[in-house]
Coordinates of C-alpha atoms in Angstrom, one line a residue:
Chain R
M161 CA -25.6 -87.6 -68.4
S162 CA -28.0 -89.2 -70.8
S163 CA -28.5 -92.0 -68.3
L164 CA -29.9 -89.5 -65.9
A165 CA -32.7 -88.5 -68.2
L166 CA -35.2 -90.6 -66.3
F167 CA -34.5 -88.8 -63.1
S168 CA -34.9 -85.2 -64.3
N169 CA -37.9 -83.4 -62.9
T170 CA -39.1 -82.3 -66.3
G171 CA -41.8 -84.6 -67.7
S172 CA -41.9 -85.4 -71.3
P173 CA -44.2 -87.6 -73.5
M174 CA -41.2 -89.9 -74.2
K175 CA -40.5 -90.4 -70.6
V176 CA -44.2 -91.2 -69.9
L177 CA -44.2 -93.5 -72.9
R178 CA -41.1 -95.2 -71.6
I179 CA -42.6 -95.8 -68.2
V180 CA -45.8 -97.2 -69.7
A181 CA -43.7 -99.4 -72.1
A182 CA -41.7 -100.7 -69.2
I183 CA -44.7 -101.5 -67.0
V184 CA -47.2 -102.8 -69.7
G185 CA -44.6 -104.1 -72.1
G186 CA -42.7 -105.7 -69.3
Y187 CA -45.8 -107.4 -68.2
T188 CA -46.6 -108.9 -71.6
L189 CA -43.0 -109.8 -72.0
T190 CA -43.0 -111.6 -68.7
A191 CA -46.2 -113.4 -69.7
V192 CA -44.7 -114.7 -72.9
I193 CA -41.5 -115.7 -71.2
C194 CA -43.7 -117.8 -68.8
H195 CA -45.5 -119.4 -71.7
W196 CA -42.2 -120.4 -73.2
M197 CA -40.9 -121.6 -69.9
L198 CA -43.9 -123.9 -69.4
F199 CA -43.8 -125.1 -73.0
L200 CA -40.1 -126.0 -72.8
L201 CA -40.3 -127.6 -69.3
S202 CA -43.4 -129.7 -70.3
L203 CA -44.9 -129.5 -66.9
E204 CA -48.2 -130.9 -65.8
D205 CA -51.0 -128.3 -65.8
R206 CA -51.1 -127.9 -62.0
D207 CA -47.4 -127.8 -61.5
G208 CA -47.0 -125.4 -64.4
Q209 CA -49.6 -123.1 -63.0
L210 CA -48.0 -123.1 -59.6
L211 CA -44.6 -122.5 -61.1
V212 CA -45.9 -119.5 -62.9
N213 CA -47.6 -118.2 -59.8
I214 CA -44.3 -118.1 -58.0
F215 CA -41.9 -117.1 -60.8
F216 CA -43.9 -114.6 -62.8
Y217 CA -43.3 -111.9 -60.3
I218 CA -39.5 -112.6 -60.1
I219 CA -39.2 -112.5 -63.9
Y220 CA -41.4 -109.3 -64.0
L221 CA -39.2 -107.7 -61.4
V222 CA -36.0 -108.5 -63.4
V223 CA -37.6 -107.3 -66.6
L224 CA -38.7 -104.0 -64.9
M225 CA -35.2 -103.4 -63.5
V226 CA -33.6 -104.0 -66.9
L227 CA -36.1 -101.7 -68.7
F228 CA -35.6 -99.0 -66.1
C229 CA -31.9 -99.2 -66.4
G230 CA -31.8 -98.2 -70.0
A231 CA -30.4 -94.8 -70.7
N232 CA -32.3 -93.8 -73.8
H233 CA -36.1 -93.6 -73.8
R234 CA -36.4 -94.4 -77.4
K235 CA -34.2 -97.5 -77.2
V236 CA -36.1 -98.9 -74.3
I237 CA -39.5 -98.4 -76.0
V238 CA -38.3 -100.0 -79.2
G239 CA -36.4 -102.7 -77.3
T240 CA -39.6 -103.6 -75.4
L241 CA -41.7 -103.8 -78.6
V242 CA -39.1 -105.8 -80.4
A243 CA -38.6 -108.3 -77.6
N244 CA -42.4 -108.7 -77.3
A245 CA -42.7 -109.3 -81.0
V246 CA -39.8 -111.7 -81.2
L247 CA -41.3 -113.9 -78.4
W248 CA -45.0 -113.5 -79.0
A249 CA -44.9 -114.2 -82.8
P250 CA -43.4 -117.7 -82.6
W251 CA -45.5 -118.5 -79.5
M252 CA -48.7 -117.7 -81.5
L253 CA -47.4 -120.0 -84.2
V254 CA -46.6 -122.8 -81.7
A255 CA -49.7 -122.4 -79.7
G256 CA -51.9 -121.8 -82.7
G257 CA -53.3 -118.5 -81.2
N258 CA -54.5 -120.3 -78.2
P259 CA -52.0 -119.4 -75.4
Chain M
M258 CA -22.3 -96.7 -66.2
K259 CA -22.4 -98.2 -62.7
Q260 CA -23.5 -94.8 -61.3
G261 CA -26.2 -94.7 -63.9
I262 CA -27.6 -98.1 -62.9
R263 CA -27.5 -97.1 -59.3
N264 CA -29.4 -93.9 -60.0
S265 CA -31.9 -95.9 -62.0
M266 CA -32.4 -98.2 -59.0
I267 CA -32.7 -95.2 -56.6
W268 CA -35.3 -93.6 -58.9
L269 CA -37.3 -96.9 -59.2
H270 CA -37.0 -97.6 -55.5
T271 CA -38.2 -94.1 -54.6
W272 CA -41.2 -93.9 -56.8
S273 CA -42.4 -97.5 -56.7
S274 CA -42.3 -97.2 -52.9
L275 CA -43.8 -93.8 -52.6
I276 CA -46.8 -93.9 -55.0
L277 CA -48.8 -96.5 -52.9
G278 CA -46.6 -96.2 -49.8
W279 CA -49.5 -95.3 -47.5
L280 CA -51.5 -98.3 -48.8
L281 CA -48.5 -100.5 -48.2
F282 CA -48.2 -99.1 -44.7
A283 CA -51.9 -99.9 -44.0
V284 CA -51.4 -103.4 -45.4
F285 CA -48.3 -104.0 -43.3
L286 CA -49.8 -102.6 -40.2
T287 CA -53.1 -104.5 -40.4
G288 CA -51.3 -107.6 -41.7
T289 CA -48.9 -107.5 -38.8
I290 CA -51.8 -107.3 -36.3
A291 CA -53.5 -110.1 -38.2
Y292 CA -50.8 -112.5 -36.9
F293 CA -52.8 -112.2 -33.7
H294 CA -56.2 -111.7 -35.1
V295 CA -57.6 -114.6 -33.0
E296 CA -56.2 -113.1 -29.9
V297 CA -57.5 -109.6 -30.9
S298 CA -60.9 -111.2 -31.4
H299 CA -60.7 -112.7 -27.9
W300 CA -60.1 -109.2 -26.4
M301 CA -62.9 -107.7 -28.5
K302 CA -65.4 -110.3 -27.1
P303 CA -65.3 -109.6 -23.4
E304 CA -68.2 -112.1 -22.9
R305 CA -65.6 -114.8 -23.5
H306 CA -63.2 -113.5 -20.8
A307 CA -64.6 -115.6 -18.0
S308 CA -63.9 -118.9 -19.8
A309 CA -61.0 -120.8 -18.3
P310 CA -60.0 -123.9 -20.1
S311 CA -59.1 -127.1 -18.2
D312 CA -58.5 -130.8 -18.9
D313 CA -62.3 -131.3 -18.6
S314 CA -63.1 -128.8 -21.4
L315 CA -63.7 -131.5 -24.0
Q316 CA -66.2 -133.3 -21.7
V317 CA -67.9 -129.9 -21.0
G318 CA -68.4 -129.5 -24.8
L319 CA -69.7 -133.0 -25.2
D320 CA -72.2 -132.5 -22.4
Y321 CA -73.5 -129.4 -24.1
L322 CA -73.9 -131.2 -27.4
L323 CA -75.6 -134.1 -25.7
A324 CA -78.2 -131.7 -24.2
T325 CA -78.6 -129.5 -27.3
A326 CA -78.3 -131.8 -30.3
P327 CA -78.8 -135.4 -29.3
N328 CA -80.2 -136.4 -32.7
A329 CA -77.6 -134.6 -34.8
K330 CA -75.9 -136.3 -37.7
N331 CA -72.5 -135.3 -36.4
W332 CA -70.8 -133.2 -33.8
E333 CA -67.6 -131.2 -33.8
V334 CA -65.7 -129.9 -30.8
E335 CA -62.9 -127.4 -31.1
V336 CA -61.1 -127.6 -27.8
P337 CA -59.3 -124.5 -26.3
D338 CA -55.7 -124.1 -27.2
A339 CA -52.9 -121.5 -26.9
R340 CA -54.9 -119.0 -29.0
N341 CA -58.4 -119.7 -27.8
R342 CA -59.9 -120.0 -24.4
T343 CA -63.5 -121.1 -25.3
L344 CA -65.1 -124.2 -26.8
G345 CA -66.3 -124.0 -30.4
L346 CA -69.1 -126.4 -31.0
S347 CA -70.8 -127.4 -34.3
W348 CA -73.3 -129.9 -35.2
E349 CA -75.3 -130.9 -38.3
N350 CA -78.9 -132.1 -38.2
Y351 CA -80.4 -134.5 -40.6
N352 CA -82.0 -132.9 -43.7
E353 CA -80.6 -129.6 -42.6
E354 CA -79.4 -127.4 -45.4
R355 CA -75.7 -127.5 -45.4
Q356 CA -74.2 -124.0 -44.9
R357 CA -70.8 -122.7 -45.7
R358 CA -68.7 -123.0 -42.5
R359 CA -67.7 -119.7 -40.9
G360 CA -66.5 -120.8 -37.6
P361 CA -68.3 -122.8 -34.9
R362 CA -72.0 -122.8 -34.6
Q363 CA -71.9 -122.0 -30.9
I364 CA -69.2 -120.7 -28.6
V365 CA -69.4 -122.2 -25.1
D366 CA -67.7 -121.3 -21.9
A367 CA -65.0 -124.0 -21.3
T368 CA -65.6 -123.9 -17.6
T369 CA -69.3 -123.7 -17.1
G370 CA -70.5 -125.2 -20.4
E371 CA -72.9 -122.3 -20.8
A372 CA -73.5 -120.8 -24.3
I373 CA -71.8 -117.4 -24.6
D374 CA -74.0 -114.8 -26.1
E375 CA -71.3 -112.6 -27.5
R376 CA -71.5 -109.1 -29.0
E377 CA -71.6 -108.7 -32.8
T378 CA -68.2 -107.8 -33.9
R379 CA -65.8 -108.6 -36.7
G380 CA -63.0 -108.5 -34.1
G381 CA -59.5 -109.1 -35.4
G382 CA -61.0 -110.6 -38.5
F383 CA -61.7 -107.1 -39.8
L384 CA -58.1 -106.1 -39.7
Y385 CA -57.0 -109.4 -41.1
R386 CA -59.4 -109.1 -44.1
F387 CA -58.6 -105.4 -44.5
H388 CA -54.9 -106.2 -45.2
F389 CA -55.8 -108.0 -48.5
E390 CA -59.4 -107.1 -49.5
L391 CA -59.6 -103.6 -48.0
H392 CA -63.3 -102.6 -47.4
H393 CA -66.2 -101.0 -49.3
L394 CA -64.7 -102.3 -52.5
P395 CA -65.5 -105.2 -54.8
R396 CA -63.3 -108.1 -53.8
R397 CA -61.6 -108.4 -57.2
T398 CA -60.9 -104.7 -57.4
A399 CA -59.4 -104.7 -53.9
F400 CA -57.2 -107.7 -54.8
T401 CA -56.0 -105.9 -57.9
I402 CA -55.2 -102.7 -55.9
V403 CA -53.4 -104.5 -53.1
G404 CA -51.7 -106.8 -55.7
I405 CA -50.3 -103.8 -57.6
A406 CA -49.2 -102.2 -54.4
S407 CA -47.5 -105.5 -53.4
M408 CA -45.6 -105.7 -56.7
M409 CA -44.4 -102.1 -56.2
M410 CA -43.3 -103.2 -52.7
F411 CA -41.4 -106.1 -54.3
V412 CA -39.7 -103.7 -56.7
G413 CA -39.0 -101.3 -53.9
L414 CA -37.4 -104.0 -51.7
I415 CA -35.1 -105.4 -54.3
T416 CA -34.1 -102.1 -55.9
G417 CA -33.5 -100.8 -52.3
I418 CA -30.7 -103.3 -52.0
F419 CA -28.9 -101.8 -55.0
T420 CA -29.2 -98.2 -53.7
R421 CA -26.6 -98.8 -51.0
R422 CA -23.0 -98.6 -51.7
K423 CA -21.9 -100.3 -48.5
L424 CA -24.9 -102.5 -47.5
F425 CA -23.1 -104.5 -44.8
A426 CA -21.6 -101.5 -43.2
H427 CA -24.9 -99.6 -43.2
F428 CA -26.5 -102.4 -41.3
F429 CA -24.4 -101.5 -38.3
T430 CA -24.8 -97.8 -38.7
F431 CA -27.2 -95.6 -36.8
R432 CA -26.6 -91.8 -36.4
P433 CA -29.1 -90.4 -34.0
K434 CA -30.2 -86.8 -33.9
R435 CA -29.0 -86.2 -37.4
N436 CA -32.4 -85.7 -39.0
L437 CA -32.0 -86.9 -42.6
M438 CA -29.2 -89.3 -41.8
S439 CA -31.1 -90.7 -38.8
W440 CA -34.2 -91.4 -41.0
I441 CA -32.0 -93.0 -43.7
D442 CA -30.4 -95.3 -41.1
A443 CA -33.7 -96.2 -39.5
H444 CA -35.2 -97.0 -42.9
V445 CA -32.2 -99.1 -44.0
V446 CA -31.8 -100.9 -40.7
T447 CA -35.5 -101.8 -40.4
G448 CA -35.4 -103.0 -44.0
L449 CA -32.3 -105.0 -43.7
M450 CA -32.9 -106.5 -40.3
A451 CA -35.9 -108.5 -41.6
L452 CA -35.1 -108.5 -45.3
P453 CA -35.7 -112.2 -45.8
F454 CA -39.1 -111.9 -44.1
H455 CA -40.0 -108.8 -46.2
I456 CA -39.1 -110.6 -49.4
M457 CA -40.9 -113.8 -48.4
I458 CA -44.1 -112.0 -47.2
T459 CA -44.3 -109.8 -50.4
L460 CA -43.6 -112.6 -52.8
S461 CA -45.9 -115.1 -51.1
G462 CA -48.6 -112.3 -50.9
L463 CA -48.2 -111.7 -54.7
M464 CA -48.4 -115.5 -55.2
L465 CA -51.7 -115.6 -53.4
F466 CA -53.0 -112.8 -55.8
A467 CA -52.0 -114.8 -58.9
N468 CA -55.6 -115.5 -59.8
T469 CA -56.3 -111.8 -60.0
L470 CA -53.0 -110.4 -61.3
L471 CA -52.0 -113.0 -63.9
I472 CA -53.9 -113.0 -67.2
L473 CA -52.5 -116.5 -67.9
N474 CA -53.9 -118.0 -64.7
T475 CA -57.3 -119.0 -63.7
D476 CA -56.7 -120.9 -60.5
D477 CA -55.4 -119.9 -57.2
G478 CA -53.4 -123.1 -57.1
D479 CA -54.7 -124.7 -53.9
R480 CA -57.8 -126.8 -54.4
R481 CA -56.6 -129.3 -51.8
G482 CA -59.1 -129.7 -49.0
R483 CA -58.4 -131.1 -45.6
F484 CA -58.1 -134.8 -45.1
G485 CA -61.5 -136.3 -45.3
G486 CA -62.8 -133.2 -47.0
N487 CA -66.3 -131.9 -46.6
E488 CA -67.8 -134.6 -48.7
R489 CA -68.2 -137.4 -46.2
G490 CA -71.2 -139.0 -47.9
E491 CA -74.7 -137.7 -47.3
Q492 CA -77.0 -139.8 -45.2
V493 CA -80.7 -138.9 -45.3
Q494 CA -82.1 -141.5 -42.9
P495 CA -81.4 -140.6 -39.3
H496 CA -79.3 -143.2 -37.5
S497 CA -80.7 -145.0 -34.5
T498 CA -79.5 -143.7 -31.1
L499 CA -79.0 -145.1 -27.7
P500 CA -80.2 -143.5 -24.5
P501 CA -77.6 -141.1 -23.3
S502 CA -77.0 -143.1 -20.2
S503 CA -76.1 -146.2 -22.3
W504 CA -73.8 -144.4 -24.6
T505 CA -70.4 -144.6 -22.8
P506 CA -67.5 -144.5 -25.2
D507 CA -64.1 -144.0 -23.5
I508 CA -63.3 -140.7 -25.2
A509 CA -60.7 -139.8 -22.7
A510 CA -58.7 -142.9 -23.5
M511 CA -59.0 -142.2 -27.3
R512 CA -57.8 -138.7 -26.7
A513 CA -54.8 -139.9 -24.7
E514 CA -53.9 -142.5 -27.4
A515 CA -54.1 -139.8 -30.1
E516 CA -52.0 -137.4 -28.1
R517 CA -49.5 -140.1 -27.3
R518 CA -49.1 -141.0 -31.0
W519 CA -48.6 -137.3 -32.1
Q520 CA -46.9 -136.0 -29.0
S521 CA -49.2 -133.0 -29.5
P522 CA -52.5 -131.9 -27.9
I523 CA -55.6 -132.4 -29.9
A524 CA -57.3 -129.5 -31.6
E525 CA -60.6 -131.0 -32.7
L526 CA -62.8 -134.0 -32.3
Q527 CA -65.5 -134.9 -34.9
I528 CA -68.1 -137.5 -34.0
E529 CA -70.2 -139.0 -36.7
K530 CA -73.4 -140.8 -35.7
P531 CA -73.2 -139.6 -32.1
L532 CA -75.2 -141.5 -29.5
S533 CA -74.9 -144.7 -31.5
S534 CA -72.8 -147.8 -31.3
E535 CA -71.7 -147.1 -34.9
A536 CA -70.2 -143.7 -33.9
T537 CA -66.7 -142.8 -35.2
F538 CA -64.4 -140.4 -33.3
R539 CA -62.0 -138.5 -35.5
F540 CA -59.2 -136.5 -33.8
S541 CA -56.8 -134.0 -35.3
P542 CA -53.8 -132.4 -33.5
Q543 CA -52.9 -128.8 -32.9
D544 CA -49.5 -128.9 -34.5
Q545 CA -49.2 -128.8 -38.2
R546 CA -46.4 -131.3 -39.0
V547 CA -45.8 -130.9 -42.7
L548 CA -45.5 -127.4 -44.0
T549 CA -45.2 -128.4 -47.7
A550 CA -48.6 -130.1 -47.7
G551 CA -50.6 -126.9 -47.4
R552 CA -53.9 -127.2 -45.6
G553 CA -53.7 -131.0 -45.6
G554 CA -50.7 -130.8 -43.3
R555 CA -52.4 -132.2 -40.2
P556 CA -52.7 -136.0 -39.6
E557 CA -56.0 -137.5 -38.4
I558 CA -56.9 -140.6 -36.5
A559 CA -60.3 -142.2 -36.2
F560 CA -61.6 -144.6 -33.5
D561 CA -64.7 -146.7 -33.4
Y562 CA -67.1 -146.9 -30.4
H563 CA -65.0 -149.4 -28.6
G564 CA -61.8 -147.3 -28.9
N565 CA -60.2 -149.3 -31.7
V566 CA -58.2 -147.4 -34.3
I567 CA -60.1 -147.7 -37.6
E568 CA -58.3 -145.2 -39.7
E569 CA -55.0 -143.4 -39.3
A570 CA -54.0 -140.8 -41.9
P571 CA -50.6 -139.2 -41.8
A572 CA -50.2 -135.6 -42.8
G573 CA -50.7 -135.2 -46.6
L574 CA -47.7 -134.9 -48.8
A575 CA -47.2 -132.6 -51.7
A576 CA -47.4 -134.4 -55.0
S577 CA -44.4 -132.6 -56.4
G578 CA -41.5 -130.3 -55.5
I579 CA -43.3 -127.4 -57.1
Q580 CA -46.4 -128.0 -55.1
A581 CA -44.4 -128.4 -52.0
G582 CA -42.6 -125.0 -52.6
Y583 CA -45.9 -123.3 -53.3
S584 CA -47.5 -124.7 -50.2
S585 CA -44.5 -123.8 -48.1
L586 CA -44.6 -120.2 -49.2
R587 CA -48.4 -120.0 -48.7
Q588 CA -48.0 -121.5 -45.2
L589 CA -45.2 -119.0 -44.4
H590 CA -47.4 -116.1 -45.4
E591 CA -50.5 -117.3 -43.4
A592 CA -48.5 -118.6 -40.5
H593 CA -51.2 -121.1 -39.5
F594 CA -48.4 -123.5 -38.6
A595 CA -46.6 -121.0 -36.2
D596 CA -46.3 -121.7 -32.5
T597 CA -46.3 -118.8 -30.1
V598 CA -42.6 -118.0 -30.4
T599 CA -42.6 -118.1 -34.2
R600 CA -45.7 -116.0 -34.3
W601 CA -44.1 -113.4 -32.2
L602 CA -41.0 -113.4 -34.4
F603 CA -43.2 -112.9 -37.5
F604 CA -45.0 -110.1 -35.6
F605 CA -41.8 -108.3 -34.8
A606 CA -40.6 -108.7 -38.4
G607 CA -43.9 -107.2 -39.5
V608 CA -43.5 -104.3 -37.1
L609 CA -40.1 -103.7 -38.7
G610 CA -41.7 -103.8 -42.2
T611 CA -44.4 -101.4 -41.0
F612 CA -41.7 -99.0 -39.7
M613 CA -39.8 -99.4 -42.9
C614 CA -42.8 -98.3 -45.0
A615 CA -43.5 -95.4 -42.7
S616 CA -39.8 -94.2 -42.5
G617 CA -39.5 -94.4 -46.3
S618 CA -42.4 -92.0 -46.8
I619 CA -41.2 -89.7 -44.1
L620 CA -37.7 -89.8 -45.6
W621 CA -39.0 -88.6 -48.9
V622 CA -40.3 -85.5 -47.2
V623 CA -37.3 -84.9 -45.0
K624 CA -35.0 -85.1 -47.9
R625 CA -36.9 -82.7 -50.1
R626 CA -38.0 -80.2 -47.4
R627 CA -35.4 -77.6 -48.3
K628 CA -36.0 -77.5 -52.0
Q629 CA -39.7 -78.4 -52.4
H630 CA -41.3 -76.8 -49.3
G631 CA -44.6 -75.2 -50.4
Q632 CA -44.9 -77.1 -53.6
A633 CA -48.2 -78.9 -54.2
G634 CA -46.7 -82.4 -54.6
F635 CA -44.5 -82.0 -51.5
E636 CA -47.4 -80.7 -49.4
L637 CA -49.6 -83.6 -50.6
V638 CA -47.1 -86.2 -49.5
N639 CA -46.8 -84.4 -46.2
A640 CA -50.5 -84.5 -45.6
L641 CA -50.8 -88.1 -46.7
N642 CA -47.9 -89.0 -44.4
V643 CA -49.7 -87.5 -41.4
G644 CA -53.1 -88.8 -42.2
G645 CA -52.0 -92.1 -43.8
L646 CA -49.5 -93.0 -41.1
A647 CA -50.5 -91.4 -37.8
G648 CA -54.2 -91.2 -38.9
L649 CA -54.4 -95.0 -39.5
M650 CA -52.9 -95.7 -36.0
C651 CA -55.6 -93.5 -34.5
A652 CA -58.3 -95.3 -36.6
V653 CA -57.1 -98.7 -35.3
G654 CA -57.1 -97.4 -31.7
A655 CA -60.6 -96.0 -32.3
Y656 CA -61.8 -99.3 -33.6
F657 CA -60.9 -101.0 -30.3
W658 CA -62.5 -98.2 -28.3
A659 CA -65.7 -98.5 -30.4
N660 CA -65.8 -102.2 -29.7
R661 CA -66.1 -101.6 -26.0
L662 CA -68.1 -98.3 -26.0
L663 CA -70.9 -99.1 -28.4
P664 CA -73.7 -100.9 -26.6
A665 CA -73.3 -104.6 -26.8
N666 CA -76.9 -105.2 -28.0
M667 CA -76.9 -102.2 -30.4
S668 CA -78.4 -103.2 -33.8
G669 CA -75.8 -103.1 -36.6
R670 CA -73.0 -102.6 -34.1
L671 CA -70.7 -104.8 -36.3
D672 CA -71.0 -102.2 -39.0
W673 CA -70.8 -99.3 -36.7
E674 CA -67.4 -100.4 -35.3
I675 CA -66.1 -100.3 -38.9
H676 CA -67.8 -97.0 -39.5
V677 CA -65.9 -95.6 -36.5
F678 CA -62.6 -96.9 -37.9
F679 CA -63.1 -95.2 -41.3
A680 CA -64.7 -92.0 -39.8
V681 CA -61.7 -91.5 -37.5
W682 CA -59.3 -92.2 -40.4
A683 CA -61.2 -89.7 -42.6
L684 CA -61.2 -87.0 -39.9
C685 CA -57.4 -87.5 -39.5
M686 CA -57.0 -87.1 -43.2
V687 CA -58.9 -83.9 -43.2
H688 CA -57.0 -82.7 -40.1
A689 CA -53.8 -83.5 -41.9
V690 CA -54.7 -81.3 -44.9
F691 CA -54.8 -78.3 -42.6
F692 CA -52.0 -79.4 -40.2
R693 CA -49.7 -81.3 -42.4
H694 CA -46.4 -80.5 -40.6
H695 CA -45.3 -80.5 -37.0
K696 CA -48.6 -79.8 -35.4
G697 CA -50.4 -82.5 -37.4
W698 CA -47.9 -85.1 -36.3
V699 CA -48.0 -84.0 -32.6
T700 CA -51.8 -84.0 -32.5
Q701 CA -52.4 -87.2 -34.2
L702 CA -49.6 -89.2 -32.6
S703 CA -50.8 -87.9 -29.2
L704 CA -54.3 -89.0 -30.0
G705 CA -53.0 -92.4 -31.1
G706 CA -50.8 -92.6 -28.0
F707 CA -53.8 -91.9 -25.8
L708 CA -56.1 -94.4 -27.6
F709 CA -53.6 -97.2 -27.2
A710 CA -52.0 -96.4 -23.9
A711 CA -55.5 -96.2 -22.2
I712 CA -56.6 -99.6 -23.6
P713 CA -55.9 -101.4 -20.4
V714 CA -58.0 -98.9 -18.4
L715 CA -60.8 -99.3 -21.0
D716 CA -60.5 -103.0 -20.7
A717 CA -60.6 -103.0 -16.9
L718 CA -63.7 -100.8 -16.9
T719 CA -65.7 -102.6 -19.6
S720 CA -64.9 -106.3 -19.3
P721 CA -67.0 -108.4 -16.9
V722 CA -63.8 -109.9 -15.6
S723 CA -61.3 -107.7 -13.8
L724 CA -57.6 -107.6 -14.8
W725 CA -56.7 -109.2 -11.5
Q726 CA -59.1 -112.1 -12.2
A727 CA -57.7 -112.4 -15.7
L728 CA -54.3 -112.8 -14.1
M729 CA -55.6 -115.4 -11.7
I730 CA -57.2 -117.5 -14.5
G731 CA -54.1 -117.0 -16.7
D732 CA -55.8 -115.1 -19.5
W733 CA -52.6 -114.1 -21.2
L734 CA -54.3 -113.5 -24.5
R735 CA -56.2 -110.6 -23.0
L736 CA -53.3 -109.3 -20.8
G737 CA -50.9 -109.6 -23.6
F738 CA -53.1 -107.5 -25.8
D739 CA -53.4 -104.9 -23.1
G740 CA -49.6 -104.9 -22.6
I741 CA -48.8 -104.5 -26.3
C742 CA -51.3 -101.6 -26.6
L743 CA -49.7 -99.9 -23.6
L744 CA -46.2 -100.4 -25.0
F745 CA -47.3 -99.1 -28.5
G746 CA -49.1 -96.1 -27.0
G747 CA -46.1 -95.4 -24.9
S748 CA -43.8 -95.5 -27.9
L749 CA -46.1 -93.0 -29.7
F750 CA -45.8 -90.7 -26.7
V751 CA -42.1 -91.0 -26.9
A752 CA -42.3 -89.9 -30.5
V753 CA -44.5 -86.9 -29.5
Y754 CA -41.9 -86.0 -26.8
Y755 CA -39.1 -85.9 -29.3
L756 CA -41.2 -83.9 -31.7
A757 CA -42.0 -81.4 -28.9
L758 CA -38.4 -81.3 -27.9
K759 CA -37.4 -80.4 -31.5
D760 CA -40.1 -77.7 -31.5
K761 CA -38.6 -76.2 -28.3
V762 CA -35.1 -76.2 -29.9
G763 CA -36.6 -74.7 -33.0
S764 CA -35.4 -76.9 -35.7
F765 CA -39.0 -77.2 -37.1
S766 CA -39.7 -73.4 -36.9
L767 CA -39.4 -71.4 -40.1
A768 CA -37.0 -69.0 -38.4
N769 CA -34.5 -71.8 -37.9
L770 CA -35.4 -73.8 -41.0
K771 CA -32.4 -72.5 -43.0
K772 CA -30.0 -73.4 -40.2
A773 CA -31.5 -76.7 -39.4
L774 CA -31.6 -77.8 -43.0
A775 CA -28.1 -76.6 -43.9
P776 CA -26.6 -79.1 -46.3
R777 CA -24.0 -81.5 -45.0
K778 CA -21.5 -83.2 -47.3
E779 CA -22.4 -86.6 -45.9
E780 CA -26.1 -86.1 -46.6
E781 CA -25.6 -84.9 -50.2
A782 CA -23.5 -88.0 -50.9
C783 CA -25.9 -90.5 -49.4
Y784 CA -28.8 -90.5 -52.0

């Protein structure tokens, strides 16, 4: 039943926080995934930009679906934060704070 | 666990689609009409209705330019085609400040060669622009709002696929007169029938908003101009001209040669240094050959004064596979390449998408009517459904009526047409607050039905060219618009008829609410 917590009519701060984490955290997660994708593919500026324009939304969609599938609010929030930290921190090191 | 994931998808599908569902409906409705925005503009400018294109139209345009701008630096003639029955003429004088192009400088009757003094109107362009930049809002704000709505649509579309247990079987299922089940079937079938189109149009729309929505992007990705570009080299000193009687290039032969090479009629002729022996004649065809090349997808051919080919440029090619993919998606969204049949297919897919948005919002209400009737959220959605769906259709109909009923020479009529659109929509919204159930639907659908069904009568009474004459000169753009409006108005009346029939039976009355909304096992299991 815990997987149905998202669909209960009762609102809770955790539920709201989870939705915000999924939408905002999912967006930043997608952004850093795109940064890594461009970095690893070593594309030209223009090609890279166009690739991001197309694939950003597909990746964001998948991230959103995954984050909304989680059963536990707390796990989803923590998972989003950890995933962001794990990908952003090395990226900042690689890009020298200049994404 | 599987059930849990499916429930998550249902939740995500429901809320991502509902929250901005009315905006999505508006975007889909106006975007669908926008496939024919040129044709709508033709209808909304009755001063153009007398123009009947012929093989001589190009010469008619050149004669006008010869008389009006003999000393111009260049001329440009847009010849009539399947979507346009008038001549669009432009010219640039020496030392004239270059202005951003917003269509031809002068519209000319393709038969008589007389300048058409047409009414001020945004025409179909208003509906086209509304579908991505709304109105009364800063451009970037509007892009952000529509972009967010599009992302929600994208989420709704893909999660919607996961909500069905038997997707393939559902495609062939329609259970009429079953209230909730019928709405579910209608929603699913309209979604599935054109699912590739819905995904393509939403993803490509999002792609076009990338400059606004993506923080890691600062470019809309298409800097490519047309072949030849706008920078042709400035010339300050006027060129020497010959007397018109001595200037006799064989333009008809050049045109024939260009059309022979492309196997396509020409769309445009640009003449640099007209009335001189150094003149160059640059043709471009109507058909866009290479979808992947974006806006540079049309070839061009240039002739000198004696008819010799001096330059032939094939359609531009994309520099890479990624650019080709991006350009293809962009072209698919904008449908500039589409011939008449493809355009109609896109239009019908858009109609299905519009109905999918509407039926989804109505389905939300129908499903919760028993449990949430009287609750604030439920009543709000009800009111927004009536005002946002039926009300918008009334507003579009009223926009067409305002176009014909406001005096042609009225000052600020362009703005007033749009004021009428929003005023009618706002009135419908207010009406929907008080009559948000059956009565609201019947009233507003009846009004919409009348506004659209009576369009041919309005057209016959307010155009200088009668419908019979339009038939005689083959003005199918105008007649087609009338026909579609009549069909759409008729379908709204059919909806009103069924609503009235239900009222008679009593399934909408409170007395029979319990009986009508009695739960069925099938319905409980469906969502």
